[in-house]
Amino acid sequence: MNRRRADGIVGLIVAAVVVIGGALSWQAYQQQQAFEQMGSMMGTSMGAVHGTNPLWYVLGTILVSVVIGGGYLMIRDEITDTVAVERQGNEASEQTDQDRSESEPSTQTAHPSDGINPETQPRARVLDLLPDDERRILEPVLSSPGITQIELRDRSDFSKSKVSQTVSALEKRGLLYRERQGRTYRIYPSDDLKQTQS
């Protein structure tokens, strides 16, 4: 369920609670007014005879609405994020498949299911799965293991912070690792990536 649909459903539930609570409050108010009018005609107090005070219906309506709305807001991100992450993953894989089919040269050995045979071209396979900015960082690392982060910035034409963020993201995913050297880092492809390349 996407976030917009979930918001709409919970909004309808809260609106229904408010409408029902408002109707009950109005009915209790009219009943109270009728009893007071009867009491003034008879010259006695009918305050003890009539039903629930309308204020209790109003407070109950507010309380139920807040509990439903607040409870939903507390779990909203958990419910909708898992679905959104799955959808983004599916969209990304579809986009990657489309990009691969559009950019695939006709001389390349084709594999019936993927478009690229991972056994013959593992490096191309890994790089094709990455976004453009990560590919621009990883290609120089694969061609020149031990490249410094400063050289990498010059080759990729990214800012210092963009290179740092992208290298950190690739490092977290296990595609490369860094070794400190003075005020910079030397960047190497991971062992797994080297194995798929060879």
mmCIF file of C-alpha atoms in Angstrom:
data_model
loop_
_atom_site.group_PDB
_atom_site.id
_atom_site.type_symbol
_atom_site.label_atom_id
_atom_site.label_comp_id
_atom_site.label_asym_id
_atom_site.label_seq_id
_atom_site.Cartn_x
_atom_site.Cartn_y
_atom_site.Cartn_z
ATOM 1 C CA MET A 1 0.000 0.000 0.000
ATOM 2 C CA ASN A 2 1.481 3.325 -0.946
ATOM 3 C CA ARG A 3 1.641 6.271 1.403
ATOM 4 C CA ARG A 4 -1.004 8.332 -0.390
ATOM 5 C CA ARG A 5 -3.554 5.507 -0.278
ATOM 6 C CA ALA A 6 -2.835 4.763 3.400
ATOM 7 C CA ASP A 7 -3.184 8.471 4.254
ATOM 8 C CA GLY A 8 -6.520 8.571 2.440
ATOM 9 C CA ILE A 9 -7.898 5.512 4.242
ATOM 10 C CA VAL A 10 -6.883 6.762 7.677
ATOM 11 C CA GLY A 11 -8.216 10.219 6.819
ATOM 12 C CA LEU A 12 -11.595 8.703 5.907
ATOM 13 C CA ILE A 13 -11.678 6.744 9.175
ATOM 14 C CA VAL A 14 -10.894 9.859 11.232
ATOM 15 C CA ALA A 15 -13.484 11.864 9.263
ATOM 16 C CA ALA A 16 -16.109 9.159 9.927
ATOM 17 C CA VAL A 17 -15.303 9.237 13.650
ATOM 18 C CA VAL A 18 -15.642 13.039 13.685
ATOM 19 C CA VAL A 19 -18.956 12.965 11.794
ATOM 20 C CA ILE A 20 -20.443 10.236 14.019
ATOM 21 C CA GLY A 21 -19.165 11.953 17.167
ATOM 22 C CA GLY A 22 -20.548 15.280 15.966
ATOM 23 C CA ALA A 23 -23.951 13.733 15.247
ATOM 24 C CA LEU A 24 -24.088 12.095 18.690
ATOM 25 C CA SER A 25 -23.005 15.340 20.355
ATOM 26 C CA TRP A 26 -25.678 17.307 18.470
ATOM 27 C CA GLN A 27 -28.339 14.754 19.362
ATOM 28 C CA ALA A 28 -27.342 14.837 23.050
ATOM 29 C CA TYR A 29 -27.348 18.649 22.988
ATOM 30 C CA GLN A 30 -30.845 18.784 21.484
ATOM 31 C CA GLN A 31 -32.055 16.241 24.017
ATOM 32 C CA GLN A 32 -30.582 18.302 26.855
ATOM 33 C CA GLN A 33 -32.243 21.456 25.527
ATOM 34 C CA ALA A 34 -35.592 19.664 25.242
ATOM 35 C CA PHE A 35 -35.405 18.408 28.828
ATOM 36 C CA GLU A 36 -34.478 21.865 30.108
ATOM 37 C CA GLN A 37 -37.367 23.405 28.188
ATOM 38 C CA MET A 38 -39.772 20.798 29.594
ATOM 39 C CA GLY A 39 -38.433 21.443 33.080
ATOM 40 C CA SER A 40 -38.970 25.193 32.776
ATOM 41 C CA MET A 41 -42.566 24.613 31.635
ATOM 42 C CA MET A 42 -43.271 22.295 34.537
ATOM 43 C CA GLY A 43 -41.429 24.472 37.013
ATOM 44 C CA THR A 44 -39.031 21.690 38.064
ATOM 45 C CA SER A 45 -35.445 20.833 37.240
ATOM 46 C CA MET A 46 -35.102 18.001 34.717
ATOM 47 C CA GLY A 47 -31.293 18.114 34.732
ATOM 48 C CA ALA A 48 -30.958 14.735 36.445
ATOM 49 C CA VAL A 49 -33.384 13.030 34.019
ATOM 50 C CA HIS A 50 -31.707 13.635 30.659
ATOM 51 C CA GLY A 51 -28.879 11.474 29.210
ATOM 52 C CA THR A 52 -25.174 11.994 28.722
ATOM 53 C CA ASN A 53 -23.763 15.493 28.643
ATOM 54 C CA PRO A 54 -22.870 16.440 25.003
ATOM 55 C CA LEU A 55 -19.431 17.539 26.190
ATOM 56 C CA TRP A 56 -18.525 13.880 26.827
ATOM 57 C CA TYR A 57 -19.336 13.008 23.202
ATOM 58 C CA VAL A 58 -17.153 15.883 21.980
ATOM 59 C CA LEU A 59 -14.224 14.847 24.202
ATOM 60 C CA GLY A 60 -14.655 11.181 23.210
ATOM 61 C CA THR A 61 -14.654 12.087 19.525
ATOM 62 C CA ILE A 62 -11.480 14.129 19.895
ATOM 63 C CA LEU A 63 -9.776 11.369 21.898
ATOM 64 C CA VAL A 64 -10.636 8.611 19.400
ATOM 65 C CA SER A 65 -9.557 10.784 16.443
ATOM 66 C CA VAL A 66 -6.232 11.611 18.087
ATOM 67 C CA VAL A 67 -5.571 7.958 18.978
ATOM 68 C CA ILE A 68 -6.320 6.736 15.439
ATOM 69 C CA GLY A 69 -4.436 9.561 13.690
ATOM 70 C CA GLY A 70 -1.485 9.568 16.094
ATOM 71 C CA GLY A 71 -1.162 5.778 16.039
ATOM 72 C CA TYR A 72 -1.144 5.802 12.269
ATOM 73 C CA LEU A 73 1.479 8.564 12.112
ATOM 74 C CA MET A 74 3.713 6.564 14.460
ATOM 75 C CA ILE A 75 3.670 3.461 12.228
ATOM 76 C CA ARG A 76 3.182 5.238 8.877
ATOM 77 C CA ASP A 77 6.847 5.262 7.879
ATOM 78 C CA GLU A 78 7.312 1.592 8.752
ATOM 79 C CA ILE A 79 4.281 0.546 6.717
ATOM 80 C CA THR A 80 4.917 2.669 3.662
ATOM 81 C CA ASP A 81 8.761 2.637 3.586
ATOM 82 C CA THR A 82 9.027 -1.122 3.080
ATOM 83 C CA VAL A 83 6.654 -0.923 0.134
ATOM 84 C CA ALA A 84 8.409 2.158 -1.262
ATOM 85 C CA VAL A 85 11.836 0.471 -0.987
ATOM 86 C CA GLU A 86 10.548 -2.608 -2.808
ATOM 87 C CA ARG A 87 8.987 -0.448 -5.534
ATOM 88 C CA GLN A 88 12.176 1.629 -5.923
ATOM 89 C CA GLY A 89 14.206 -1.575 -6.217
ATOM 90 C CA ASN A 90 11.884 -2.881 -8.915
ATOM 91 C CA GLU A 91 11.949 0.445 -10.776
ATOM 92 C CA ALA A 92 15.750 0.598 -10.529
ATOM 93 C CA SER A 93 16.149 -2.922 -11.888
ATOM 94 C CA GLU A 94 13.713 -2.154 -14.728
ATOM 95 C CA GLN A 95 15.623 1.060 -15.508
ATOM 96 C CA THR A 96 18.930 -0.834 -15.449
ATOM 97 C CA ASP A 97 17.506 -3.444 -17.820
ATOM 98 C CA GLN A 98 16.289 -0.709 -20.176
ATOM 99 C CA ASP A 99 19.619 1.141 -20.036
ATOM 100 C CA ARG A 100 21.521 -2.068 -20.654
ATOM 101 C CA SER A 101 19.395 -3.017 -23.655
ATOM 102 C CA GLU A 102 19.722 0.488 -25.136
ATOM 103 C CA SER A 103 23.493 0.772 -24.650
ATOM 104 C CA GLU A 104 24.435 -2.811 -25.548
ATOM 105 C CA PRO A 105 26.722 -2.942 -28.585
ATOM 106 C CA SER A 106 25.788 -5.422 -31.316
ATOM 107 C CA THR A 107 29.256 -7.108 -31.310
ATOM 108 C CA GLN A 108 28.982 -8.145 -27.669
ATOM 109 C CA THR A 109 28.367 -11.792 -26.765
ATOM 110 C CA ALA A 110 24.750 -11.855 -25.673
ATOM 111 C CA HIS A 111 23.341 -13.975 -22.876
ATOM 112 C CA PRO A 112 19.655 -14.776 -23.402
ATOM 113 C CA SER A 113 18.432 -13.642 -19.979
ATOM 114 C CA ASP A 114 20.712 -10.720 -19.028
ATOM 115 C CA GLY A 115 22.042 -9.195 -22.213
ATOM 116 C CA ILE A 116 25.657 -9.515 -20.947
ATOM 117 C CA ASN A 117 27.374 -12.792 -20.167
ATOM 118 C CA PRO A 118 28.832 -12.410 -16.645
ATOM 119 C CA GLU A 119 31.381 -15.186 -17.244
ATOM 120 C CA THR A 120 32.960 -13.421 -20.211
ATOM 121 C CA GLN A 121 32.632 -9.827 -18.999
ATOM 122 C CA PRO A 122 32.299 -9.665 -15.191
ATOM 123 C CA ARG A 123 33.714 -6.148 -14.977
ATOM 124 C CA ALA A 124 31.185 -4.809 -17.459
ATOM 125 C CA ARG A 125 28.447 -6.659 -15.571
ATOM 126 C CA VAL A 126 29.280 -4.985 -12.221
ATOM 127 C CA LEU A 127 29.677 -1.560 -13.761
ATOM 128 C CA ASP A 128 26.401 -1.846 -15.689
ATOM 129 C CA LEU A 129 24.505 -2.390 -12.453
ATOM 130 C CA LEU A 130 25.821 0.809 -10.868
ATOM 131 C CA PRO A 131 24.492 4.337 -11.272
ATOM 132 C CA ASP A 132 26.548 6.684 -13.433
ATOM 133 C CA ASP A 133 28.231 8.569 -10.565
ATOM 134 C CA GLU A 134 29.349 5.342 -8.859
ATOM 135 C CA ARG A 135 30.543 3.940 -12.183
ATOM 136 C CA ARG A 136 32.644 7.091 -12.775
ATOM 137 C CA ILE A 137 34.311 6.494 -9.405
ATOM 138 C CA LEU A 138 34.776 2.721 -9.689
ATOM 139 C CA GLU A 139 36.197 2.590 -13.241
ATOM 140 C CA PRO A 140 39.446 4.450 -12.357
ATOM 141 C CA VAL A 141 39.810 2.335 -9.191
ATOM 142 C CA LEU A 142 39.559 -0.858 -11.258
ATOM 143 C CA SER A 143 41.984 0.393 -13.900
ATOM 144 C CA SER A 144 44.462 1.891 -11.371
ATOM 145 C CA PRO A 145 44.250 0.100 -7.990
ATOM 146 C CA GLY A 146 45.759 2.265 -5.247
ATOM 147 C CA ILE A 147 44.640 5.519 -6.830
ATOM 148 C CA THR A 148 44.486 8.392 -4.342
ATOM 149 C CA GLN A 149 41.229 10.077 -3.549
ATOM 150 C CA ILE A 150 42.657 13.350 -4.939
ATOM 151 C CA GLU A 151 43.514 11.702 -8.280
ATOM 152 C CA LEU A 152 40.080 10.106 -8.305
ATOM 153 C CA ARG A 153 38.481 13.521 -7.856
ATOM 154 C CA ASP A 154 40.469 14.854 -10.830
ATOM 155 C CA ARG A 155 39.536 11.909 -13.085
ATOM 156 C CA SER A 156 35.848 11.891 -12.235
ATOM 157 C CA ASP A 157 35.335 15.681 -12.309
ATOM 158 C CA PHE A 158 33.338 15.490 -9.062
ATOM 159 C CA SER A 159 33.647 17.758 -6.055
ATOM 160 C CA LYS A 160 35.693 16.635 -3.055
ATOM 161 C CA SER A 161 32.554 15.915 -1.009
ATOM 162 C CA LYS A 162 30.869 14.004 -3.868
ATOM 163 C CA VAL A 163 33.904 11.757 -4.262
ATOM 164 C CA SER A 164 34.060 11.167 -0.525
ATOM 165 C CA GLN A 165 30.355 10.319 -0.266
ATOM 166 C CA THR A 166 30.408 8.013 -3.279
ATOM 167 C CA VAL A 167 33.557 6.215 -2.133
ATOM 168 C CA SER A 168 31.989 5.736 1.322
ATOM 169 C CA ALA A 169 28.823 4.299 -0.245
ATOM 170 C CA LEU A 170 30.821 1.886 -2.415
ATOM 171 C CA GLU A 171 32.961 0.919 0.571
ATOM 172 C CA LYS A 172 29.854 0.122 2.653
ATOM 173 C CA ARG A 173 28.617 -2.137 -0.133
ATOM 174 C CA GLY A 174 31.947 -3.968 -0.202
ATOM 175 C CA LEU A 175 33.029 -2.924 -3.695
ATOM 176 C CA LEU A 176 36.222 -1.142 -2.620
ATOM 177 C CA TYR A 177 38.273 -0.253 0.448
ATOM 178 C CA ARG A 178 40.464 2.676 1.507
ATOM 179 C CA GLU A 179 43.836 2.911 3.213
ATOM 180 C CA ARG A 180 44.933 6.154 4.820
ATOM 181 C CA GLN A 181 48.050 7.775 3.374
ATOM 182 C CA GLY A 182 48.903 11.121 4.892
ATOM 183 C CA ARG A 183 46.034 13.532 4.364
ATOM 184 C CA THR A 184 44.324 11.412 1.709
ATOM 185 C CA TYR A 185 43.355 7.800 1.052
ATOM 186 C CA ARG A 186 44.511 5.190 -1.410
ATOM 187 C CA ILE A 187 41.542 3.339 -2.860
ATOM 188 C CA TYR A 188 41.583 -0.313 -3.920
ATOM 189 C CA PRO A 189 38.924 -2.603 -5.402
ATOM 190 C CA SER A 190 37.647 -5.220 -2.963
ATOM 191 C CA ASP A 191 38.801 -8.843 -3.190
ATOM 192 C CA ASP A 192 35.328 -9.931 -4.342
ATOM 193 C CA LEU A 193 35.346 -7.389 -7.120
ATOM 194 C CA LYS A 194 38.858 -8.447 -8.180
ATOM 195 C CA GLN A 195 37.722 -12.088 -8.322
ATOM 196 C CA THR A 196 34.762 -11.269 -10.540
ATOM 197 C CA GLN A 197 37.067 -9.176 -12.738
ATOM 198 C CA SER A 198 39.620 -11.948 -13.240
#
